[in-house]
Amino acid sequence: MDIAVEPEIYCPIIDEKGNYIDKCPALIKYGIKCPCGTREDWIYNTKNKFKNHISGIKHKKWIEQLNNNKLNFYENNIKLKETVKNQREIIARMEKEIISLKSINSYIESKIFKVENNQEEYDLLDIN
């Protein structure tokens, strides 16, 4: 089994006015992928190639779109956090239910085993 190193996902920085702007990373060690959609699955291995990419028209339109939809991203982030919280609660409930069902299953299996092997159980407290 080989260990694969994934490239970084590019994320523009936010300036003092709260707008997204491009800044080329200082070091591109394992390559970088840009989520702008101009070149799906394209990995930029050098700083110059990435600088050329971020100076392109389609990438600049993507940055502009990010800046125009800041409020939507914030609303989506809040909704996604709520979804994650709800899913964690559902998972916790289901894990408890699984534990309960496993113990019930174990009890039923032991009863079936005793019936199949004709082992009778006696409650010594009921003997008079």
GROMACS .gro file of C-alpha atoms in nm:
model
  128
    1MET     CA    1   0.000   0.000   0.000
    2ASP     CA    2   0.148   0.331  -0.110
    3ILE     CA    3   0.092   0.656   0.072
    4ALA     CA    4  -0.037   0.929  -0.158
    5VAL     CA    5   0.012   1.294  -0.078
    6GLU     CA    6  -0.281   1.512  -0.179
    7PRO     CA    7  -0.233   1.859  -0.325
    8GLU     CA    8  -0.357   2.158  -0.129
    9ILE     CA    9  -0.690   2.317  -0.215
   10TYR     CA   10  -0.647   2.687  -0.293
   11CYS     CA   11  -0.837   2.933  -0.078
   12PRO     CA   12  -0.822   3.307  -0.151
   13ILE     CA   13  -0.745   3.536   0.142
   14ILE     CA   14  -0.970   3.808   0.281
   15ASP     CA   15  -0.843   4.167   0.276
   16GLU     CA   16  -0.907   4.438   0.538
   17LYS     CA   17  -1.235   4.533   0.364
   18GLY     CA   18  -1.366   4.178   0.388
   19ASN     CA   19  -1.324   4.098   0.019
   20TYR     CA   20  -1.168   3.783  -0.124
   21ILE     CA   21  -0.841   3.847  -0.304
   22ASP     CA   22  -0.585   3.618  -0.464
   23LYS     CA   23  -0.251   3.556  -0.304
   24CYS     CA   24  -0.019   3.293  -0.438
   25PRO     CA   25   0.106   3.060  -0.163
   26ALA     CA   26   0.471   3.106  -0.071
   27LEU     CA   27   0.542   2.735  -0.112
   28ILE     CA   28   0.374   2.482  -0.337
   29LYS     CA   29   0.508   2.155  -0.200
   30TYR     CA   30   0.269   1.887  -0.332
   31GLY     CA   31   0.084   2.093  -0.590
   32ILE     CA   32  -0.227   2.304  -0.555
   33LYS     CA   33  -0.580   2.263  -0.690
   34CYS     CA   34  -0.806   2.559  -0.752
   35PRO     CA   35  -1.180   2.515  -0.689
   36CYS     CA   36  -1.274   2.793  -0.935
   37GLY     CA   37  -1.388   2.534  -1.189
   38THR     CA   38  -1.186   2.653  -1.488
   39ARG     CA   39  -0.975   2.339  -1.498
   40GLU     CA   40  -1.130   2.053  -1.304
   41ASP     CA   41  -0.876   1.815  -1.147
   42TRP     CA   42  -0.583   2.028  -1.265
   43ILE     CA   43  -0.289   2.036  -1.025
   44TYR     CA   44  -0.051   2.331  -1.042
   45ASN     CA   45   0.299   2.218  -0.949
   46THR     CA   46   0.486   2.547  -0.981
   47LYS     CA   47   0.429   2.897  -0.856
   48ASN     CA   48   0.450   3.044  -1.208
   49LYS     CA   49   0.182   2.811  -1.343
   50PHE     CA   50  -0.046   2.898  -1.055
   51LYS     CA   51   0.017   3.273  -1.093
   52ASN     CA   52  -0.078   3.243  -1.461
   53HIS     CA   53  -0.396   3.062  -1.360
   54ILE     CA   54  -0.510   3.320  -1.104
   55SER     CA   55  -0.453   3.600  -1.355
   56GLY     CA   56  -0.699   3.435  -1.596
   57ILE     CA   57  -1.043   3.579  -1.675
   58LYS     CA   58  -1.245   3.280  -1.551
   59HIS     CA   59  -1.061   3.270  -1.221
   60LYS     CA   60  -1.113   3.644  -1.170
   61LYS     CA   61  -1.486   3.598  -1.238
   62TRP     CA   62  -1.490   3.327  -0.971
   63ILE     CA   63  -1.331   3.567  -0.718
   64GLU     CA   64  -1.587   3.830  -0.815
   65GLN     CA   65  -1.867   3.577  -0.764
   66LEU     CA   66  -1.729   3.488  -0.419
   67ASN     CA   67  -1.734   3.856  -0.323
   68ASN     CA   68  -2.089   3.903  -0.453
   69ASN     CA   69  -2.220   3.600  -0.262
   70LYS     CA   70  -2.054   3.656   0.077
   71LEU     CA   71  -2.386   3.671   0.260
   72ASN     CA   72  -2.506   3.349   0.097
   73PHE     CA   73  -2.187   3.171   0.205
   74TYR     CA   74  -2.242   3.288   0.562
   75GLU     CA   75  -2.604   3.167   0.561
   76ASN     CA   76  -2.500   2.834   0.409
   77ASN     CA   77  -2.229   2.796   0.672
   78ILE     CA   78  -2.482   2.845   0.952
   79LYS     CA   79  -2.720   2.593   0.793
   80LEU     CA   80  -2.440   2.340   0.743
   81LYS     CA   81  -2.330   2.374   1.107
   82GLU     CA   82  -2.689   2.308   1.217
   83THR     CA   83  -2.708   2.005   0.987
   84VAL     CA   84  -2.384   1.863   1.129
   85LYS     CA   85  -2.512   1.916   1.484
   86ASN     CA   86  -2.838   1.736   1.404
   87GLN     CA   87  -2.656   1.450   1.232
   88ARG     CA   88  -2.428   1.404   1.533
   89GLU     CA   89  -2.732   1.381   1.760
   90ILE     CA   90  -2.894   1.126   1.528
   91ILE     CA   91  -2.573   0.920   1.519
   92ALA     CA   92  -2.548   0.926   1.901
   93ARG     CA   93  -2.910   0.807   1.934
   94MET     CA   94  -2.854   0.533   1.679
   95GLU     CA   95  -2.536   0.417   1.854
   96LYS     CA   96  -2.728   0.388   2.182
   97GLU     CA   97  -3.003   0.195   2.004
   98ILE     CA   98  -2.746  -0.040   1.850
   99ILE     CA   99  -2.596  -0.112   2.192
  100SER     CA  100  -2.942  -0.184   2.331
  101LEU     CA  101  -3.033  -0.410   2.039
  102LYS     CA  102  -2.703  -0.597   2.071
  103SER     CA  103  -2.773  -0.676   2.436
  104ILE     CA  104  -3.129  -0.788   2.352
  105ASN     CA  105  -2.991  -1.002   2.070
  106SER     CA  106  -2.734  -1.157   2.303
  107TYR     CA  107  -3.006  -1.239   2.557
  108ILE     CA  108  -3.227  -1.399   2.291
  109GLU     CA  109  -2.934  -1.599   2.154
  110SER     CA  110  -2.860  -1.738   2.501
  111LYS     CA  111  -3.227  -1.836   2.543
  112ILE     CA  112  -3.229  -2.008   2.201
  113PHE     CA  113  -2.908  -2.193   2.290
  114LYS     CA  114  -3.061  -2.319   2.615
  115VAL     CA  115  -3.381  -2.432   2.441
  116GLU     CA  116  -3.190  -2.609   2.165
  117ASN     CA  117  -2.976  -2.792   2.421
  118ASN     CA  118  -3.271  -2.873   2.648
  119GLN     CA  119  -3.121  -2.687   2.936
  120GLU     CA  120  -3.391  -2.591   3.177
  121GLU     CA  121  -3.363  -2.288   3.396
  122TYR     CA  122  -3.487  -2.290   3.751
  123ASP     CA  123  -3.555  -1.983   3.955
  124LEU     CA  124  -3.433  -2.085   4.300
  125LEU     CA  125  -3.624  -1.801   4.462
  126ASP     CA  126  -3.956  -1.950   4.349
  127ILE     CA  127  -3.894  -2.294   4.504
  128ASN     CA  128  -4.112  -2.354   4.812
   0.00000   0.00000   0.00000
